Every structure is written in structure tokens, then in C-alpha cells.
Amino acid sequence: MERLLDGRVAVVTGAAQGIGFEIARTLHQHGARVVLADLDEQAAARAATDIAGDGSDCAGVACNVTSEDDVRAVVSGAVDRFGALDIFVNNAGITRDASMKKMTLENFDAVISVHLRGTWLGVREASAVMREQKSGSIVNISSLSGKSGNPGQTNYSAAKAGIVGLTKAAAKEVAHHNVRVNAVQPGLIRTPMTAAMPPDVFAQREADVPMKRAGEPGEVAGAVVFLASSLSSYITGSVIEVGGGRYM
Ligand code: NAP
């Protein structure tokens, strides 16, 4: 396999499990040194060991993406440890699904905060380093829920649509510094997040996908590697859908 990211330095948030873990694993497979940031430091450290064994080119660190101090510390920690920051993936996410009748303000604020505030902090802190370097690629994980709007997800759909607007605005601000900002919109992907869905709902959603199956985390990671690598050197402000044709 041709390694597309030899020597690059990457940070992935929410990387202890699911899509984030697979993104970190695939970036590492392509030669990147990776900082895995997650709420649970031990889970992040275990994930880093799963990827790199005893190797020193992966690290797991604690980070709550809603905390300005935490995000700053992750970015400066990556630069101190590995000497640069080339790739930053804003992946951390939560759901608090409920119809509007039942959704509390806390459910709304929590989802908006992790996805929108978290992604904004990641983009701001990462791009500050990358604009000085005159290179870098930021990838924000949105969702097809932000394109189509899902009932029961007024909070999540709003946050994921907001990430698209944030991606495009930020891309325009930093393009002339050779920093690219793009988004990926996964559809239905098999992870701990979707394992929490009732099986009949999951099966119905799967039946609605033109490719007639849920996606795997590695299929999202492939799009992220493309956007992180020089294969996509003239792509910024774009949104790649990884949804098996759903909502095309
Ligand atoms: P997941 O399995 O629940 O993993 C998310 C990870 O993010 C968990 O390790 C979680 O930690 C961590 N996290 C949550 N809040 C955080 C915070 N404030 N700071 C740092 N880390 C935090 O979810 P996933 O399915 O892999 O989803 C990853 C991303 O893809 C999310 O942005 C999600 O919205 C998006 N996405 C997923 C799908 C899908 O079908 N799975 C579809 C479209 C988009 P804890 O476990 O400790 O909470």
C-alpha cells in the first residue's frame, strides 16, 4: 500500500472508539504520527496502544472538546511532542435524540456544544498553528442528518448543518495560508453510537440506503485520508458524503 501521509502529524478528537478510532488507525497506517484525544484518558491511551503497540508515534490524551483550555493543550501538546500539526480531525460527537415535545434544553445545548463549539475550537486552534506553517488540512465530521434533517434530531441536525457553514467560512479565511478545511458527512455507520439504536429502526434506516447496507468506520476513514493527503491539494470548503447514496 502506498503511504500517503508519511511523517505528518495528526490529531483526532473522540478517537477512543468508533469512527474516530478508525480514522486514527488509518492515518497511522498511512505513516502519520497521531494524537488520539478523548474524554476518557485511559480509553484514549488504550486506543493509542492498540494502534501503535509500544511505538512512540501514537499518543492518547484527555480532552473535552467543549473546553478551550483542553483543545489548546491538545494542539500545543501535539506540536511539542511531534514538532508540527498537519492534520486535525474534529470527530468527537454525542447524540441526545428526542422529539421536540420531549427534548430538554439541556439535551439541545449539550449536542450543540460538543459538535459546534467543539469543532469551532478545534478549527480555530489548529488553523492558528497551520497558518504559521503555511500548510495543513482540517477535516470536520458532519453528518447526512445535517443535510436532510432527521426527526428526533433537531439538536443534532442543527449542529451538523452548522458544521458545514463553519467549514466553508473557515476555509475562506485560511485558504490563502495554504490551510484547507473540509467536511465529511457520513450516513448510517456501524459504531457504538448507532449500536444504541433499536434494531428495527437500524434495519429500516439500512433498507433506505441505496447500497442496502450500513457503512463501516473504515469507509469514513478513507475519505478523511483523502482530504488529509496531497491527493486533495486543490480541495477546500467541500463536503464529501459517505452514505452509500443516501439522500443523494
Ligand atoms: P461514538 O462511537 O459514540 O464515538 C464518539 C467518541 O467521542 C467517544 O469516544 C466519545 O467519548 C467521544 N466524545 C464525546 N463527547 C466528547 C467530548 N466532549 N470531547 C471529546 N470526546 C468526546 O460515535 P461515532 O459513531 O464513532 O461518531 C463519530 C462522529 O461521527 C461523531 O461526530 C458523529 O456525530 C459522526 N457521525 C456518526 C454516524 C454514525 O452512523 N455512527 C453518522 C454520521 C456522523 P464517550 O464514549 O466517553 O462519550
Coordinates of N, CA, C and O in Angstrom, one line a residue, residues 15-103:
A15 N -11.4 9.9 19.6 CA -10.7 8.8 18.9 C -10.6 7.5 19.7 O -10.0 6.6 19.2
A16 N -11.2 7.4 20.8 CA -11.1 6.2 21.6 C -11.9 5.1 21.1 O -11.6 3.9 21.4
Q17 N -12.9 5.4 20.3 CA -13.7 4.3 19.7 C -14.4 4.8 18.4 O -14.2 5.9 18.0
G18 N -15.1 3.8 17.8 CA -15.9 4.2 16.6 C -15.2 4.7 15.4 O -14.1 4.3 15.1
I19 N -15.8 5.7 14.8 CA -15.2 6.3 13.6 C -13.9 7.0 13.9 O -12.9 6.9 13.1
G20 N -13.8 7.7 15.0 CA -12.6 8.4 15.4 C -11.4 7.4 15.5 O -10.3 7.7 15.0
F21 N -11.6 6.3 16.1 CA -10.6 5.3 16.3 C -10.1 4.8 14.9 O -8.9 4.7 14.7
E22 N -11.0 4.5 14.1 CA -10.7 4.0 12.8 C -10.0 5.1 11.9 O -9.1 4.8 11.1
I23 N -10.4 6.3 12.1 CA -9.7 7.4 11.4 C -8.2 7.5 11.9 O -7.3 7.5 11.1
A24 N -8.0 7.4 13.2 CA -6.7 7.5 13.8 C -5.8 6.3 13.3 O -4.7 6.4 12.9
R25 N -6.5 5.1 13.3 CA -5.8 3.9 12.8 C -5.3 4.0 11.4 O -4.2 3.6 11.0
T26 N -6.2 4.5 10.5 CA -5.9 4.6 9.1 C -4.9 5.7 8.8 O -4.0 5.5 8.0
L27 N -5.0 6.8 9.5 CA -3.9 7.9 9.3 C -2.6 7.3 9.7 O -1.6 7.5 9.0
H28 N -2.5 6.5 10.8 CA -1.3 5.9 11.3 C -0.8 4.9 10.2 O 0.4 4.9 9.9
Q29 N -1.7 4.1 9.7 CA -1.3 3.1 8.7 C -0.7 3.8 7.5 O 0.2 3.3 6.8
H30 N -1.1 5.1 7.2 CA -0.5 5.8 6.1 C 0.7 6.6 6.5 O 1.1 7.5 5.7
G31 N 1.3 6.4 7.7 CA 2.5 7.0 8.0 C 2.5 8.1 8.9 O 3.5 8.7 9.3
A32 N 1.2 8.6 9.4 CA 1.2 9.7 10.3 C 1.4 9.4 11.7 O 1.2 8.2 12.1
R33 N 2.0 10.3 12.4 CA 2.0 10.2 13.9 C 0.8 10.8 14.4 O 0.4 11.9 14.0
V34 N 0.1 10.2 15.4 CA -1.3 10.5 15.7 C -1.5 10.8 17.2 O -1.1 9.9 18.0
V35 N -2.1 11.9 17.5 CA -2.6 12.1 18.9 C -4.1 11.8 18.9 O -4.9 12.4 18.2
L36 N -4.5 10.8 19.8 CA -5.9 10.5 19.9 C -6.4 11.2 21.2 O -5.9 11.0 22.3
A37 N -7.4 12.1 21.0 CA -7.9 12.9 22.1 C -9.3 12.4 22.4 O -10.1 12.3 21.5
D38 N -9.6 12.2 23.7 CA -10.9 11.8 24.0 C -11.2 12.1 25.5 O -10.3 12.4 26.2
L39 N -12.5 12.1 25.9 CA -12.9 12.4 27.2 C -12.1 11.6 28.3 O -11.6 12.1 29.3
D40 N -12.1 10.3 28.0 CA -11.5 9.3 28.9 C -10.1 9.1 28.5 O -9.8 8.4 27.5
E41 N -9.2 9.6 29.4 CA -7.7 9.5 29.1 C -7.3 8.0 28.9 O -6.5 7.7 28.0
Q42 N -7.8 7.2 29.8 CA -7.3 5.8 29.8 C -7.8 5.1 28.5 O -7.1 4.3 27.9
A43 N -9.0 5.4 28.1 CA -9.5 4.8 26.9 C -8.7 5.3 25.7 O -8.4 4.5 24.7
A44 N -8.4 6.6 25.7 CA -7.6 7.1 24.6 C -6.2 6.5 24.6 O -5.7 6.2 23.5
A45 N -5.6 6.3 25.8 CA -4.3 5.7 25.8 C -4.3 4.2 25.3 O -3.4 3.8 24.6
R46 N -5.4 3.5 25.7 CA -5.6 2.1 25.3 C -5.7 2.1 23.7 O -5.1 1.2 23.1
A47 N -6.5 3.0 23.2 CA -6.7 3.0 21.7 C -5.3 3.3 21.0 O -5.0 2.7 20.0
A48 N -4.5 4.2 21.6 CA -3.2 4.5 21.0 C -2.3 3.3 21.0 O -1.6 3.0 20.0
T49 N -2.4 2.5 22.1 CA -1.6 1.3 22.2 C -2.1 0.2 21.2 O -1.3 -0.5 20.6
D50 N -3.4 0.1 21.1 CA -4.0 -0.8 20.1 C -3.5 -0.5 18.7 O -3.2 -1.4 17.9
I51 N -3.3 0.8 18.4 CA -2.8 1.2 17.0 C -1.3 1.0 16.9 O -0.9 0.4 15.9
A52 N -0.6 1.4 17.8 CA 0.9 1.5 17.6 C 1.7 0.6 18.5 O 2.9 0.6 18.5
G53 N 1.0 -0.3 19.3 CA 1.8 -1.1 20.2 C 2.6 -0.3 21.2 O 2.1 0.7 21.7
D54 N 3.8 -0.6 21.4 CA 4.7 0.1 22.2 C 5.4 1.3 21.5 O 6.2 2.0 22.1
G55 N 5.0 1.5 20.3 CA 5.7 2.5 19.5 C 5.4 3.9 20.0 O 4.4 4.1 20.7
S56 N 6.2 4.9 19.7 CA 6.1 6.2 20.3 C 5.4 7.2 19.4 O 5.4 8.4 19.6
D57 N 4.9 6.6 18.2 CA 4.3 7.6 17.2 C 2.8 7.7 17.4 O 2.1 8.3 16.5
C58 N 2.2 7.2 18.5 CA 0.8 7.5 18.8 C 0.7 7.8 20.2 O 1.4 7.2 21.1
A59 N -0.2 8.8 20.6 CA -0.4 9.1 22.0 C -1.9 9.3 22.2 O -2.6 9.8 21.4
G60 N -2.3 8.9 23.4 CA -3.7 9.1 23.8 C -3.8 10.1 24.9 O -3.0 10.0 25.9
V61 N -4.6 11.2 24.7 CA -4.6 12.2 25.7 C -6.1 12.6 26.1 O -7.0 12.3 25.3
A62 N -6.3 13.1 27.3 CA -7.6 13.6 27.7 C -7.9 14.9 27.1 O -7.1 15.8 27.0
C63 N -9.2 15.0 26.6 CA -9.6 16.3 26.0 C -11.1 16.3 25.9 O -11.7 15.5 25.3
N64 N -11.7 17.3 26.6 CA -13.1 17.6 26.4 C -13.2 18.7 25.3 O -12.7 19.9 25.6
V65 N -13.7 18.4 24.1 CA -13.6 19.4 23.0 C -14.4 20.7 23.3 O -14.3 21.7 22.6
T66 N -15.3 20.7 24.3 CA -16.0 21.9 24.7 C -15.2 22.9 25.5 O -15.6 24.0 25.8
S67 N -14.0 22.4 25.9 CA -13.1 23.2 26.8 C -12.0 23.9 26.0 O -11.2 23.2 25.3
E68 N -12.0 25.2 26.0 CA -11.0 26.0 25.3 C -9.6 25.6 25.7 O -8.7 25.3 24.9
D69 N -9.4 25.4 27.1 CA -8.1 25.1 27.6 C -7.7 23.7 27.1 O -6.5 23.5 26.7
D70 N -8.6 22.7 27.1 CA -8.3 21.4 26.7 C -7.9 21.3 25.2 O -6.9 20.7 24.8
V71 N -8.6 22.0 24.4 CA -8.3 22.0 22.9 C -6.9 22.7 22.7 O -6.1 22.2 21.9
R72 N -6.7 23.8 23.4 CA -5.4 24.4 23.3 C -4.3 23.5 23.7 O -3.2 23.4 23.0
A73 N -4.5 22.8 24.8 CA -3.5 21.9 25.3 C -3.2 20.7 24.3 O -2.0 20.3 24.2
V74 N -4.2 20.2 23.7 CA -4.0 19.1 22.7 C -3.2 19.6 21.5 O -2.3 18.9 21.1
V75 N -3.5 20.8 21.0 CA -2.8 21.3 19.9 C -1.4 21.6 20.3 O -0.4 21.2 19.6
S76 N -1.1 22.3 21.4 CA 0.3 22.6 21.7 C 1.0 21.3 22.1 O 2.2 21.2 21.8
G77 N 0.3 20.4 22.7 CA 0.9 19.1 23.1 C 1.4 18.3 21.9 O 2.5 17.7 21.9
A78 N 0.6 18.3 20.8 CA 1.0 17.6 19.6 C 2.2 18.3 19.0 O 3.1 17.6 18.5
V79 N 2.2 19.6 19.0 CA 3.4 20.3 18.4 C 4.6 20.1 19.2 O 5.7 19.8 18.7
D80 N 4.5 20.1 20.5 CA 5.6 19.9 21.4 C 6.2 18.5 21.2 O 7.4 18.3 21.1
R81 N 5.3 17.5 21.1 CA 5.7 16.1 21.0 C 6.3 15.7 19.7 O 7.3 15.1 19.6
F82 N 5.6 16.2 18.6 CA 5.9 15.7 17.3 C 6.5 16.8 16.3 O 6.8 16.5 15.2
G83 N 6.5 18.1 16.8 CA 7.1 19.1 16.1 C 6.3 19.8 15.0 O 6.8 20.7 14.3
A84 N 5.0 19.5 14.8 CA 4.2 20.1 13.8 C 2.8 19.7 14.0 O 2.5 18.9 14.9
L85 N 1.9 20.3 13.2 CA 0.5 19.9 13.2 C 0.0 20.0 11.8 O -0.2 21.1 11.3
D86 N -0.2 18.9 11.1 CA -0.5 18.9 9.7 C -2.0 18.5 9.4 O -2.6 18.9 8.4
I87 N -2.6 17.7 10.4 CA -3.9 17.2 10.1 C -4.7 17.4 11.5 O -4.2 16.9 12.5
F88 N -5.9 17.9 11.4 CA -6.7 18.0 12.6 C -8.1 17.5 12.3 O -8.8 18.1 11.4
V89 N -8.6 16.4 12.9 CA -9.9 15.9 12.6 C -10.9 16.1 13.8 O -10.7 15.6 14.9
N90 N -11.9 17.0 13.5 CA -12.9 17.2 14.5 C -14.0 16.2 14.4 O -14.9 16.3 13.6
N91 N -13.8 15.1 15.2 CA -14.7 13.9 15.1 C -15.6 13.7 16.4 O -16.7 13.1 16.2
A92 N -15.2 14.2 17.5 CA -15.9 13.9 18.8 C -17.4 14.3 18.6 O -17.8 15.3 18.0
G93 N -18.3 13.4 19.1 CA -19.7 13.7 19.0 C -20.6 12.9 19.9 O -20.1 11.9 20.5
I94 N -21.8 13.5 20.2 CA -22.7 12.8 21.0 C -24.1 12.9 20.4 O -24.3 13.8 19.5
T95 N -25.0 12.1 20.8 CA -26.4 12.3 20.4 C -27.3 12.3 21.7 O -26.9 11.7 22.7
R96 N -28.3 13.1 21.6 CA -29.3 13.1 22.7 C -30.7 13.2 22.0 O -31.3 14.3 22.0
D97 N -31.1 12.1 21.3 CA -32.2 12.1 20.5 C -33.6 12.2 21.2 O -33.7 11.5 22.2
A98 N -34.5 13.0 20.8 CA -35.8 13.0 21.3 C -36.7 13.9 20.4 O -36.1 14.8 19.8
S99 N -38.0 13.7 20.4 CA -38.8 14.6 19.6 C -38.8 15.9 20.3 O -38.5 16.0 21.5
M100 N -39.2 17.0 19.6 CA -39.1 18.3 20.3 C -40.0 18.4 21.5 O -39.8 19.1 22.4
K101 N -41.1 17.6 21.5 CA -42.0 17.6 22.6 C -41.3 17.2 23.9 O -41.6 17.6 25.0
K102 N -40.3 16.2 23.7 CA -39.6 15.7 24.9 C -38.2 16.2 25.1 O -37.6 16.0 26.1
M103 N -37.6 16.8 24.0 CA -36.2 17.2 24.2 C -36.1 18.4 25.2 O -36.9 19.4 25.1

